[in-house]
Coordinates of C-alpha atoms in Angstrom, one line a residue:
M140 CA 98.1 24.0 5.1
Q141 CA 96.0 27.1 4.7
L142 CA 95.1 28.2 1.2
I143 CA 95.3 31.9 0.3
W144 CA 93.7 33.2 -2.9
V145 CA 95.5 36.1 -4.5
L146 CA 94.0 37.2 -7.8
V147 CA 96.5 39.4 -9.6
G148 CA 95.2 41.6 -12.3
V149 CA 91.4 41.2 -12.5
V150 CA 89.3 40.0 -9.5
V151 CA 86.4 37.8 -10.4
T152 CA 84.1 35.6 -8.4
A153 CA 84.6 31.9 -8.4
G154 CA 82.7 30.6 -11.5
A155 CA 83.4 33.4 -13.9
A156 CA 80.4 35.0 -15.6
I157 CA 79.9 36.6 -19.0
A158 CA 78.2 39.9 -19.4
Q159 CA 76.4 41.2 -22.5
Q160 CA 76.4 44.9 -22.6
I161 CA 73.4 46.7 -24.1
C162 CA 74.8 50.0 -25.2
P163 CA 77.3 50.5 -28.0
I164 CA 80.7 52.1 -27.5
P165 CA 81.5 54.6 -30.3
P166 CA 84.5 53.5 -32.3
L167 CA 87.4 55.9 -33.0
P168 CA 87.5 57.2 -36.5
V169 CA 89.8 55.5 -38.9
G170 CA 92.8 57.7 -39.6
P171 CA 96.6 57.8 -39.7
L172 CA 96.9 58.4 -36.0
N173 CA 94.6 55.4 -35.2
P174 CA 96.9 52.4 -35.6
G175 CA 94.2 50.2 -34.3
A176 CA 92.2 50.7 -37.4
P177 CA 92.1 47.6 -39.6
G178 CA 95.1 47.6 -42.0
A179 CA 96.4 51.0 -40.8
G180 CA 99.4 52.2 -38.9
S181 CA 102.9 51.2 -38.0
L182 CA 103.8 48.9 -35.2
K183 CA 106.5 51.3 -34.1
G184 CA 105.5 53.2 -31.0
I185 CA 102.7 50.7 -30.1
P186 CA 103.1 50.0 -26.3
V187 CA 104.0 46.4 -25.6
P188 CA 101.1 44.9 -23.6
L189 CA 102.4 43.5 -20.3
P190 CA 100.5 42.6 -17.1
Q191 CA 99.5 45.6 -15.0
A192 CA 100.5 43.7 -11.9
L193 CA 103.8 42.5 -13.3
D194 CA 105.9 44.5 -10.8
T195 CA 104.3 42.8 -7.8
I196 CA 106.2 39.7 -8.9
I197 CA 109.2 41.0 -10.9
K198 CA 111.5 43.5 -9.1
N199 CA 113.9 44.1 -12.0
R200 CA 112.5 43.8 -15.6
Q201 CA 115.9 44.0 -17.2
M202 CA 117.2 41.1 -15.2
A203 CA 114.1 39.1 -15.9
T204 CA 114.8 39.7 -19.6
V205 CA 118.4 38.5 -19.2
L206 CA 117.1 35.4 -17.4
G207 CA 114.4 34.8 -20.1
K208 CA 116.8 35.0 -23.0
A209 CA 119.2 32.6 -21.3
F210 CA 116.3 30.2 -20.6
F211 CA 115.0 30.5 -24.2
W212 CA 118.3 29.6 -25.8
D213 CA 119.7 27.1 -23.3
Q214 CA 119.9 23.6 -24.8
Q215 CA 120.5 22.2 -21.4
A216 CA 116.8 22.8 -20.5
G217 CA 115.6 19.9 -22.7
S218 CA 116.0 16.3 -21.9
D219 CA 118.1 15.7 -25.0
G220 CA 119.4 19.1 -26.1
N221 CA 116.2 20.9 -27.2
A222 CA 115.8 24.5 -26.3
C223 CA 112.8 26.7 -26.9
A224 CA 115.0 28.2 -29.6
S225 CA 115.4 24.9 -31.3
C226 CA 112.0 25.3 -32.9
H227 CA 112.0 29.1 -33.0
F228 CA 115.5 30.0 -34.3
H229 CA 114.8 31.3 -37.8
A230 CA 112.8 34.6 -37.7
G231 CA 111.2 33.0 -34.6
A232 CA 110.1 30.0 -36.6
D233 CA 111.7 26.7 -37.9
N234 CA 112.9 26.1 -41.5
R235 CA 114.6 22.8 -41.0
T236 CA 114.0 20.2 -43.8
R237 CA 114.9 16.7 -42.4
N238 CA 112.8 14.7 -40.0
Q239 CA 110.0 17.3 -39.9
L240 CA 106.9 15.3 -40.6
N241 CA 104.1 14.2 -38.3
P242 CA 101.3 11.9 -39.6
G243 CA 98.5 13.9 -37.9
F244 CA 98.3 13.3 -34.2
R245 CA 95.6 16.0 -33.9
A246 CA 93.2 14.3 -36.2
V247 CA 89.9 12.8 -35.0
P248 CA 90.6 10.0 -34.6
E249 CA 94.3 10.3 -34.2
D250 CA 96.3 9.5 -37.4
T251 CA 99.6 7.6 -36.8
T252 CA 100.3 6.5 -40.4
F253 CA 102.8 8.5 -42.5
K254 CA 101.7 9.3 -46.1
P255 CA 104.0 9.5 -49.2
T256 CA 105.1 12.9 -50.3
K257 CA 104.6 14.2 -53.8
T258 CA 108.0 13.0 -54.8
G259 CA 107.5 9.6 -53.3
G260 CA 109.4 9.8 -50.1
G261 CA 108.2 10.6 -46.6
G262 CA 108.1 9.4 -43.0
P263 CA 110.7 9.7 -40.3
N264 CA 114.0 11.4 -41.1
Y265 CA 112.8 12.2 -44.6
L266 CA 114.6 15.2 -46.3
L267 CA 111.8 17.4 -47.6
K268 CA 112.2 18.9 -51.1
A269 CA 110.7 22.0 -52.7
A270 CA 108.9 19.6 -55.1
D271 CA 107.0 18.0 -52.2
Y272 CA 104.9 21.2 -51.7
P273 CA 102.1 22.1 -51.7
F274 CA 100.5 19.0 -50.0
H275 CA 97.2 19.5 -52.0
V276 CA 97.6 19.7 -55.8
L277 CA 94.8 20.3 -58.2
S278 CA 94.7 19.8 -62.0
N279 CA 93.6 23.5 -62.2
P280 CA 95.1 25.6 -59.4
L281 CA 92.3 28.2 -59.9
D282 CA 89.5 25.7 -59.3
R283 CA 89.2 24.1 -55.9
D284 CA 86.7 21.6 -57.4
S285 CA 89.1 20.4 -60.2
A286 CA 90.6 16.9 -60.1
I287 CA 92.9 16.2 -57.1
L288 CA 96.3 15.2 -58.5
F289 CA 97.9 14.7 -55.1
N290 CA 97.0 15.1 -51.4
S291 CA 98.8 14.4 -48.2
T292 CA 97.5 15.0 -44.7
D293 CA 100.9 14.8 -43.0
I294 CA 102.1 17.9 -41.1
T295 CA 105.4 19.8 -41.5
S296 CA 106.4 20.7 -38.0
S297 CA 109.5 20.6 -35.7
Q298 CA 111.5 17.7 -34.5
G299 CA 111.7 17.5 -30.7
T300 CA 112.7 14.8 -28.2
F301 CA 113.5 11.1 -28.5
G302 CA 111.0 10.5 -25.7
G303 CA 111.2 7.7 -23.2
N304 CA 110.7 8.0 -19.4
F305 CA 112.8 10.1 -17.2
I306 CA 114.9 8.1 -14.7
E307 CA 117.6 10.4 -13.1
F308 CA 120.2 13.0 -13.7
L309 CA 123.7 11.8 -14.6
G310 CA 125.6 15.0 -13.9
Q311 CA 126.9 17.8 -16.1
G312 CA 123.3 18.5 -17.2
H313 CA 122.7 15.0 -18.7
E314 CA 119.6 13.0 -18.1
E315 CA 118.9 9.2 -18.2
C316 CA 115.7 8.2 -19.9
T317 CA 114.3 4.8 -21.0
L318 CA 114.1 4.1 -24.7
D319 CA 110.6 4.8 -26.0
T320 CA 110.1 1.7 -28.1
P321 CA 108.2 0.8 -30.3
S322 CA 107.7 4.2 -31.9
I323 CA 106.4 5.3 -35.3
F324 CA 109.3 7.7 -35.2
S325 CA 112.0 5.2 -36.2
V326 CA 113.9 4.0 -39.2
N327 CA 115.0 0.4 -39.5
G328 CA 114.5 -0.1 -35.8
K329 CA 116.5 3.0 -34.8
L330 CA 114.7 5.8 -33.1
T331 CA 114.4 9.3 -34.6
R332 CA 113.4 12.4 -32.8
K333 CA 109.6 12.8 -32.5
V334 CA 107.9 15.6 -34.5
E335 CA 105.1 17.9 -33.2
P336 CA 101.6 17.8 -34.8
R337 CA 101.5 21.5 -35.8
N338 CA 103.8 23.9 -37.6
A339 CA 105.8 26.1 -35.2
P340 CA 104.6 29.7 -35.4
T341 CA 107.0 32.6 -35.0
T342 CA 107.7 34.1 -31.5
I343 CA 108.4 37.5 -33.0
N344 CA 105.6 40.0 -32.2
A345 CA 103.8 37.2 -30.3
I346 CA 103.6 39.5 -27.3
F347 CA 100.7 41.3 -28.9
Q348 CA 98.5 38.2 -29.1
L349 CA 95.7 37.7 -26.6
R350 CA 96.1 33.9 -26.5
S351 CA 98.9 31.8 -27.7
F352 CA 99.4 28.5 -29.6
W353 CA 97.5 27.8 -32.8
D354 CA 94.4 26.8 -30.8
G355 CA 94.6 29.5 -28.2
R356 CA 95.1 27.1 -25.3
A357 CA 97.8 29.3 -23.7
N358 CA 95.5 31.4 -21.6
N359 CA 95.7 35.1 -21.3
H360 CA 95.7 34.6 -17.5
F361 CA 98.9 33.0 -16.2
N362 CA 98.6 30.7 -13.2
G363 CA 102.3 30.2 -12.6
V364 CA 102.2 26.5 -13.3
N365 CA 100.8 25.5 -16.8
P366 CA 99.2 27.0 -19.9
F367 CA 95.6 26.9 -18.7
G368 CA 95.1 29.9 -16.4
R369 CA 91.9 29.7 -14.3
R370 CA 90.9 26.5 -16.0
D371 CA 93.2 24.5 -13.7
P372 CA 91.5 24.7 -10.3
N373 CA 94.6 23.2 -8.5
A374 CA 97.4 25.5 -9.8
R375 CA 99.3 27.1 -7.0
I376 CA 102.5 29.0 -6.4
L377 CA 104.3 29.4 -3.1
V378 CA 104.6 32.8 -1.4
R379 CA 106.4 33.7 1.8
Q380 CA 104.1 35.6 4.2
A381 CA 105.0 38.5 6.5
D382 CA 105.4 36.1 9.4
G383 CA 107.8 34.0 7.5
S384 CA 105.4 31.1 6.8
I385 CA 105.1 29.7 3.3
M386 CA 101.6 29.5 1.9
P387 CA 100.2 28.2 -1.4
E388 CA 98.4 30.9 -3.4
V389 CA 96.5 31.2 -6.6
L390 CA 98.2 33.4 -9.2
D391 CA 95.9 35.0 -11.7
L392 CA 98.1 37.3 -13.8
E393 CA 96.2 38.9 -16.6
N394 CA 97.6 39.7 -20.1
A395 CA 100.4 37.1 -19.8
A396 CA 99.6 34.6 -22.6
L397 CA 103.3 34.2 -23.5
A398 CA 104.1 33.1 -19.9
S399 CA 101.3 30.6 -20.2
Q400 CA 102.7 29.4 -23.5
A401 CA 106.3 29.2 -22.3
V402 CA 105.5 26.6 -19.6
G403 CA 103.9 24.1 -22.0
P404 CA 106.8 22.8 -24.2
P405 CA 109.3 22.1 -21.5
L406 CA 107.2 19.1 -20.3
S407 CA 106.0 18.0 -23.7
T408 CA 107.1 14.5 -24.6
L409 CA 107.1 15.5 -28.3
E410 CA 109.1 18.7 -27.9
S411 CA 111.5 18.8 -25.0
S412 CA 111.0 16.3 -22.3
C413 CA 111.2 12.7 -21.3
A414 CA 107.9 11.5 -19.8
N415 CA 107.3 12.0 -16.0
R416 CA 109.8 14.9 -15.9
T417 CA 108.4 17.8 -14.0
F418 CA 109.3 21.5 -13.5
N419 CA 110.8 20.5 -10.2
H420 CA 113.2 18.3 -12.1
I421 CA 114.0 21.0 -14.6
A422 CA 114.6 23.4 -11.7
R423 CA 116.9 21.0 -10.0
K424 CA 118.9 20.4 -13.2
L425 CA 119.3 24.1 -14.1
L426 CA 119.9 25.3 -10.6
S427 CA 122.4 22.7 -9.5
Q428 CA 123.2 20.1 -12.1
I429 CA 124.7 22.0 -15.0
P430 CA 128.2 23.7 -15.2
K431 CA 126.7 27.1 -15.9
P432 CA 123.9 28.7 -18.0
L433 CA 124.3 28.2 -21.8
F434 CA 127.3 25.9 -21.2
G435 CA 128.7 24.9 -24.6
Q436 CA 127.0 27.8 -26.4
K437 CA 128.9 30.9 -27.5
V438 CA 127.5 34.2 -26.2
E439 CA 129.0 37.2 -27.9
L440 CA 130.3 40.1 -25.8
D441 CA 128.1 42.5 -27.8
D442 CA 124.9 40.5 -27.4
S443 CA 122.2 43.1 -26.8
V444 CA 121.0 41.4 -23.6
L445 CA 123.5 38.8 -22.5
G446 CA 126.7 40.5 -23.5
P447 CA 127.6 42.0 -20.1
Y448 CA 127.2 38.5 -18.6
A449 CA 129.1 36.5 -21.3
D450 CA 132.2 34.5 -20.5
N451 CA 134.9 36.4 -22.2
G452 CA 137.7 33.9 -21.5
T453 CA 139.6 32.3 -24.4
G454 CA 137.2 29.7 -25.9
G455 CA 134.7 30.5 -23.2
T456 CA 131.1 29.6 -23.6
G457 CA 127.9 30.4 -21.7
L458 CA 127.8 33.0 -19.0
K459 CA 130.7 34.1 -16.8
A460 CA 131.6 32.8 -13.4
G461 CA 129.2 33.8 -10.7
V462 CA 126.2 34.3 -13.0
T463 CA 123.9 31.3 -12.3
Y464 CA 120.3 30.7 -12.8
A465 CA 119.8 31.1 -9.1
S466 CA 121.5 34.5 -9.0
L467 CA 119.5 35.7 -12.0
I468 CA 116.2 34.6 -10.4
Q469 CA 117.2 36.4 -7.2
A470 CA 118.0 39.6 -9.1
A471 CA 114.8 39.5 -11.2
F472 CA 112.0 38.4 -8.8
H473 CA 110.8 39.6 -5.4
D474 CA 112.3 37.7 -2.5
K475 CA 109.0 36.4 -1.2
Y476 CA 108.8 34.0 -4.2
W477 CA 112.2 32.3 -3.7
L478 CA 113.8 33.2 -0.3
A479 CA 112.7 30.7 2.3
P480 CA 115.6 29.5 4.5
G481 CA 115.1 26.0 5.7
Y482 CA 112.0 25.3 3.6
A483 CA 111.7 22.0 1.8
S484 CA 108.7 20.4 0.1
P485 CA 107.8 16.9 1.1
A486 CA 109.8 15.7 -1.9
G487 CA 112.8 17.8 -0.8
Y488 CA 112.5 20.7 -3.2
T489 CA 113.3 24.3 -2.3
M490 CA 110.9 27.2 -2.7
M491 CA 112.9 28.4 -5.7
E492 CA 112.5 24.9 -7.3
Q493 CA 108.8 24.8 -6.4
N494 CA 108.1 28.1 -8.1
F495 CA 110.4 27.5 -11.1
A496 CA 107.6 27.2 -13.7
M497 CA 106.5 30.8 -12.7
F498 CA 110.1 32.1 -13.1
W499 CA 110.4 30.3 -16.4
G500 CA 107.2 31.5 -17.9
L501 CA 107.5 35.2 -16.8
A502 CA 111.1 35.5 -17.7
I503 CA 110.6 34.1 -21.2
M504 CA 107.6 36.4 -21.6
M505 CA 109.8 39.4 -20.7
Y506 CA 112.4 38.3 -23.3
E507 CA 109.9 37.7 -26.0
S508 CA 108.3 41.1 -25.3
T509 CA 111.5 42.6 -26.7
L510 CA 111.1 40.7 -30.0
V511 CA 109.1 43.4 -31.8
S512 CA 109.8 43.9 -35.5
D513 CA 108.6 47.5 -36.3
Q514 CA 111.2 48.7 -38.8
S515 CA 110.0 47.3 -42.1
K516 CA 109.6 49.1 -45.3
F517 CA 105.8 49.2 -44.7
D518 CA 106.4 51.0 -41.3
G519 CA 108.5 53.6 -43.2
F520 CA 105.8 54.0 -45.8
V521 CA 102.9 54.6 -43.4
G522 CA 104.9 56.7 -40.9
T523 CA 104.9 56.3 -37.2
V524 CA 103.7 57.9 -34.0
T525 CA 106.0 57.3 -31.0
T526 CA 104.7 57.9 -27.5
T527 CA 107.4 59.0 -25.1
N528 CA 106.8 59.4 -21.4
I529 CA 109.1 62.2 -20.2
G530 CA 107.6 62.6 -16.8
T531 CA 104.7 61.7 -14.6
N532 CA 101.5 62.3 -16.5
F533 CA 103.4 64.1 -19.3
V534 CA 103.5 62.3 -22.6
V535 CA 104.8 63.6 -25.9
D536 CA 103.8 62.1 -29.3
T537 CA 106.4 62.5 -32.0
Q538 CA 105.3 61.6 -35.5
T539 CA 107.6 60.3 -38.3
P540 CA 106.1 61.5 -41.7
P541 CA 105.3 58.7 -44.2
D542 CA 108.1 58.0 -46.7
M543 CA 106.2 57.4 -49.9
S544 CA 109.3 56.0 -51.6
A545 CA 109.7 53.2 -49.0
L546 CA 107.5 50.8 -51.1
T547 CA 107.8 50.0 -54.8
Q548 CA 104.9 50.6 -57.1
Q549 CA 104.3 46.9 -57.2
Q550 CA 104.2 46.8 -53.4
V551 CA 101.8 49.7 -53.3
I552 CA 99.5 47.9 -55.7
G553 CA 99.8 44.7 -53.6
M554 CA 98.9 46.7 -50.5
S555 CA 95.7 47.9 -52.2
I556 CA 94.9 44.3 -53.1
F557 CA 95.6 43.3 -49.5
M558 CA 93.1 45.9 -48.2
G559 CA 90.5 45.3 -50.9
K560 CA 90.1 42.6 -53.6
G561 CA 92.2 40.1 -51.8
R562 CA 90.1 40.3 -48.6
C563 CA 93.3 39.7 -46.6
V564 CA 92.7 42.5 -44.1
A565 CA 89.4 40.9 -42.9
C566 CA 91.6 38.6 -40.8
H567 CA 95.1 40.1 -40.9
K568 CA 94.3 43.5 -39.5
G569 CA 95.9 46.1 -37.3
P570 CA 99.6 47.0 -37.0
D571 CA 100.5 43.4 -36.1
F572 CA 98.5 42.1 -39.1
T573 CA 96.5 39.6 -37.0
G574 CA 93.0 39.8 -35.8
A575 CA 94.1 37.7 -32.8
G576 CA 96.4 40.4 -31.4
F577 CA 96.5 44.1 -30.9
N578 CA 92.8 45.0 -31.4
L579 CA 91.5 42.1 -29.2
Q580 CA 90.7 42.5 -25.6
F581 CA 88.2 40.9 -23.2
T582 CA 86.2 44.1 -22.9
R583 CA 85.9 46.1 -26.0
T584 CA 86.8 49.8 -25.7
A585 CA 86.6 52.4 -28.4
N586 CA 89.2 50.8 -30.7
Q587 CA 89.2 47.2 -29.4
E588 CA 87.2 44.2 -30.3
S589 CA 85.3 41.5 -28.4
V590 CA 86.7 38.0 -28.1
I591 CA 83.4 36.8 -29.6
E592 CA 82.1 37.9 -33.0
R593 CA 79.1 37.0 -35.1
M594 CA 79.0 36.8 -38.8
F595 CA 77.1 35.4 -41.8
M596 CA 78.6 32.1 -43.0
G597 CA 78.9 31.0 -46.6
N598 CA 75.3 29.6 -46.6
Q599 CA 74.1 33.0 -45.2
Q600 CA 73.3 31.5 -41.8
L601 CA 74.5 33.3 -38.7
A602 CA 77.2 31.9 -36.4
I603 CA 79.2 33.1 -33.5
Y604 CA 83.0 32.4 -33.3
D605 CA 86.2 33.3 -31.5
N606 CA 87.4 36.5 -32.9
G607 CA 90.8 36.1 -34.6
F608 CA 90.3 32.3 -35.1
Y609 CA 89.0 31.1 -38.5
N610 CA 88.5 27.9 -40.4
I611 CA 89.9 28.7 -43.9
G612 CA 89.6 25.2 -45.4
V613 CA 93.2 24.1 -45.5
T614 CA 92.3 20.6 -44.5
P615 CA 89.0 18.9 -43.5
T616 CA 88.0 19.9 -40.0
N617 CA 88.4 16.4 -38.6
R618 CA 92.1 16.6 -39.3
D619 CA 92.5 19.1 -36.4
L620 CA 89.7 20.7 -34.4
G621 CA 91.9 23.7 -33.4
V622 CA 90.1 26.0 -31.0
G623 CA 87.1 23.7 -31.3
A624 CA 88.9 21.1 -29.0
D625 CA 88.6 21.0 -25.2
D626 CA 91.3 21.7 -22.6
P627 CA 92.5 18.9 -20.3
F628 CA 89.9 19.9 -17.7
G629 CA 86.9 19.4 -20.0
H630 CA 86.3 23.0 -20.9
P631 CA 86.0 24.2 -24.5
L632 CA 89.0 26.1 -25.7
S633 CA 86.6 28.3 -27.6
F634 CA 85.2 31.4 -25.9
A635 CA 82.1 31.1 -28.2
R636 CA 81.4 27.7 -26.8
L637 CA 82.0 28.9 -23.2
L638 CA 79.4 31.6 -23.8
K639 CA 76.9 29.0 -25.0
Q640 CA 77.5 26.9 -21.9
S641 CA 77.1 30.0 -19.7
L642 CA 73.8 30.7 -21.4
A643 CA 72.7 27.2 -20.5
G644 CA 73.5 27.9 -16.8
A645 CA 77.0 26.4 -16.6
I646 CA 79.8 27.9 -14.5
I647 CA 82.7 28.6 -16.8
P648 CA 86.4 29.4 -16.0
D649 CA 87.0 32.5 -18.1
S650 CA 85.2 35.8 -18.0
F651 CA 84.7 38.4 -20.7
V652 CA 82.2 41.0 -21.9
V653 CA 80.2 40.7 -25.1
N654 CA 78.7 43.9 -26.5
P655 CA 76.0 42.8 -28.9
C656 CA 75.9 46.3 -30.5
M657 CA 79.5 45.8 -31.6
L658 CA 78.9 42.5 -33.4
E659 CA 79.5 42.5 -37.1
A660 CA 76.2 40.8 -38.0
N661 CA 72.8 41.7 -36.5
P662 CA 74.3 44.3 -34.2
C663 CA 72.4 45.0 -30.9
V664 CA 70.7 41.6 -31.0
P665 CA 71.9 39.6 -27.9
I666 CA 73.3 36.1 -28.3
G667 CA 70.5 34.5 -26.4
S668 CA 70.5 30.8 -27.0
P669 CA 72.9 28.0 -25.9
L670 CA 72.0 26.4 -29.2
A671 CA 73.3 29.3 -31.3
R672 CA 75.3 28.1 -34.2
D673 CA 79.1 28.4 -33.7
A674 CA 81.9 28.3 -36.2
V675 CA 84.9 27.1 -34.1
D676 CA 85.7 23.6 -35.1
G677 CA 88.8 23.6 -37.4
A678 CA 89.4 27.3 -36.6
F679 CA 93.0 28.5 -35.9
K680 CA 94.5 31.7 -34.6
T681 CA 95.3 34.1 -37.4
P682 CA 99.1 34.4 -37.6
G683 CA 100.8 37.8 -38.0
L684 CA 102.3 38.5 -41.3
R685 CA 105.3 40.5 -40.4
N686 CA 108.5 38.8 -41.6
V687 CA 106.3 36.3 -43.3
E688 CA 108.7 35.7 -46.2
L689 CA 111.1 34.2 -43.6
T690 CA 108.7 32.0 -41.6
G691 CA 107.7 29.3 -44.0
P692 CA 106.4 26.6 -44.3
Y693 CA 102.9 28.1 -43.9
M694 CA 99.6 27.3 -42.3
H695 CA 99.0 25.3 -39.1
D696 CA 99.9 22.1 -41.0
G697 CA 102.9 23.5 -42.8
S698 CA 101.5 22.3 -46.1
M699 CA 102.7 25.2 -48.3
S700 CA 106.3 26.3 -48.7
T701 CA 106.1 29.6 -50.5
L702 CA 104.0 32.7 -50.4
E703 CA 103.1 32.1 -54.0
Q704 CA 101.5 28.8 -53.0
V705 CA 99.6 30.6 -50.1
V706 CA 98.2 33.3 -52.4
E707 CA 97.2 30.6 -55.0
F708 CA 95.4 28.8 -52.2
Y709 CA 93.4 31.9 -51.2
N710 CA 92.8 32.9 -54.8
R711 CA 90.9 29.7 -55.6
G712 CA 88.9 29.9 -52.3
G713 CA 90.9 27.4 -50.3
N714 CA 90.9 23.6 -50.5
R715 CA 87.4 23.0 -49.4
R716 CA 85.5 21.6 -52.3
G717 CA 82.0 22.6 -53.3
P718 CA 80.1 26.0 -53.7
V719 CA 80.4 28.7 -51.1
A720 CA 77.3 27.6 -49.3
S721 CA 78.1 23.9 -49.2
D722 CA 78.7 22.0 -46.0
T723 CA 81.8 19.9 -46.6
T724 CA 84.1 21.3 -43.9
G725 CA 82.1 21.2 -40.7
F726 CA 82.7 18.7 -37.9
D727 CA 79.4 18.2 -36.2
H728 CA 79.1 18.2 -32.4
S729 CA 76.4 16.6 -30.2
P730 CA 72.9 18.1 -30.8
E731 CA 72.6 19.7 -27.4
W732 CA 75.0 22.5 -28.5
G733 CA 73.3 22.9 -31.9
N734 CA 74.2 21.7 -35.4
N735 CA 77.3 23.1 -37.0
P736 CA 77.1 22.2 -40.7
S737 CA 79.9 24.4 -42.1
N738 CA 82.6 26.4 -40.4
L739 CA 84.3 27.9 -43.5
D740 CA 84.9 31.6 -43.2
V741 CA 82.8 33.5 -45.7
D742 CA 85.8 35.4 -47.1
I743 CA 87.3 32.1 -48.3
Q744 CA 85.9 32.1 -51.8
P745 CA 87.4 32.6 -55.3
L746 CA 89.1 36.0 -55.5
G747 CA 89.7 36.3 -59.3
L748 CA 93.2 37.7 -58.9
T749 CA 95.3 37.8 -62.0
A750 CA 98.9 36.4 -62.0
Q751 CA 100.2 40.0 -61.9
E752 CA 97.9 40.8 -58.9
Q753 CA 99.1 37.7 -57.1
A754 CA 102.7 38.7 -57.6
S755 CA 102.0 42.2 -56.3
L756 CA 100.4 40.8 -53.2
V757 CA 103.4 38.7 -52.5
A758 CA 105.6 41.7 -53.1
F759 CA 103.6 43.7 -50.5
M760 CA 103.9 40.9 -47.9
K761 CA 107.7 41.0 -48.4
S762 CA 107.6 44.7 -47.5
L763 CA 106.6 43.6 -43.9
T764 CA 110.1 42.2 -43.3
D765 CA 112.3 43.9 -40.7
E766 CA 115.9 43.5 -42.0
R767 CA 117.1 43.2 -38.4
V768 CA 115.2 39.9 -38.2
R769 CA 116.7 38.7 -41.5
C770 CA 120.2 39.6 -40.4
E771 CA 119.8 38.6 -36.7
K772 CA 120.6 42.0 -35.4
A773 CA 119.5 43.3 -32.0
P774 CA 117.1 42.6 -30.5
F775 CA 117.1 39.5 -32.6
D776 CA 120.7 38.5 -31.9
H777 CA 121.3 35.4 -29.9
P778 CA 123.7 32.8 -28.5
S779 CA 125.0 30.0 -30.8
L780 CA 122.8 27.0 -31.2
S781 CA 123.8 23.4 -32.2
N782 CA 120.5 22.5 -33.7
T783 CA 119.5 19.0 -35.0
N784 CA 118.4 18.7 -38.6
G785 CA 117.4 15.1 -38.8
H786 CA 119.8 12.1 -38.4
S787 CA 122.8 11.2 -40.5
N788 CA 123.4 7.7 -39.2
L789 CA 120.1 6.1 -40.2

């Protein structure tokens, strides 16, 4: 079969290259109408970043959003009742308390031993208590070098699937899987649901992030198959040609990290799937093996997206008769991706079933692009600029004046601390309050930043790193490498490491531009050596802070349960022991890529905040809550969800 390459978005040569510009680009001045400035501006009116080539695949964006919301909330998608929403149902995150511990599968080497909690419990099906947090307790909370009273390296995360191996469909959306025994996720010989190795981040405002997942492995370029974009050389979709033939093509859809993210969990044997289940299986199940979309889940008639398609019969659940996943795909996507009369793969799958991962990823991305929380008290305080397109090439900006009464005096003081003494804005910047989002692009323009940055570390040595990803010393680096790990194809997840490999002459999968004159440290000095020090091991994507009071537990390991604990952590300079210049956090790599003695971000050092200042900082962060999120009002309304919170029969 002939292979046709179609690069959608940005065309690059095989073996992507990295360019280093030599001329600086003048930044925009910081001001009220420049929401890209660190710490400034409302999220309201900021355009949602979607792929420029999106409409070459999707023919009806609204119908794609309908499809995506149904996919996201449908518990029939998982092997044993887990939907995407099962781990992202509470302000886009997960606040369940029973059976939520993982011993540390991401540690190097892998850790499979549960540790006791602070109150003496722990392990599978344990009911977490407020007194179990934080997981790192010091005799003096202000001194990171004081005696350690308690420490656990377990992870608070989300319960997923029971596991086992997929065998067959049993009808009515049920699957038969083997029992996955023995398993560390069991109590008295009875299996519990497995738990993921990282805390589930919120899906709200995730559309603004350049890469997704804590380690950034969900690529900005969507290949229609899995999270890894161009890194997978074999990823293909099927496209019907003008002559009616069906050909495999490469999909390279830029600025679609949420689509890349969405296709990961459905096949994860910790999250949603029995082993050996494929997207073809999921397609066959949802297209022909279930009674109807969202069967058994109540969809309200006033649902902001699904309401017109809800079953309004007495006691009805799911979507109404005639609304199937096949009909929604047909309404949302161009025909050439699903219409192929008589086509069947060697395994007997239709074209729609073969391309199901692409439909799944893009539809969920479209739904999640509506989950923007831009109506917080902070947004009212700073005022907004809304761009309205009222005709071709005719745009009107309407400004909402700042409401100086929107924040309390304590919150205003907290905002000042956030921008200054607390150093929070160094990482949590821009209207989405994350350095991994709005300001970050592959090519830096006037108010955008490069994916690679250079800074002085705590020991005053220079290092390059992935912008928006930081090691803040929550746990020792060998507990989880974060963006310092590799993808399944052997490539570093880190752009900084890819740059070093490129400088050594290697062909790398991702392409981006580095402008040395825009680097924070030693501007206009090119990054010239493949042995340049990097600071990526143990670094994680900076989460956004909007609605943060609702999204606990906190950190990539879920080791803190309150914002007060988080602020206390930062105030003492994190959990890494030793002076600022000490080397106790780094995880050394092989010498050919240079020695990496310490990866701790330089801003993680004692802050000297008083108790009153800490309280003001927490109060400010609570001003970032959008009440529509708290109250689950549109666009944050949703179908009913029968979620599992541990097991009662063990």
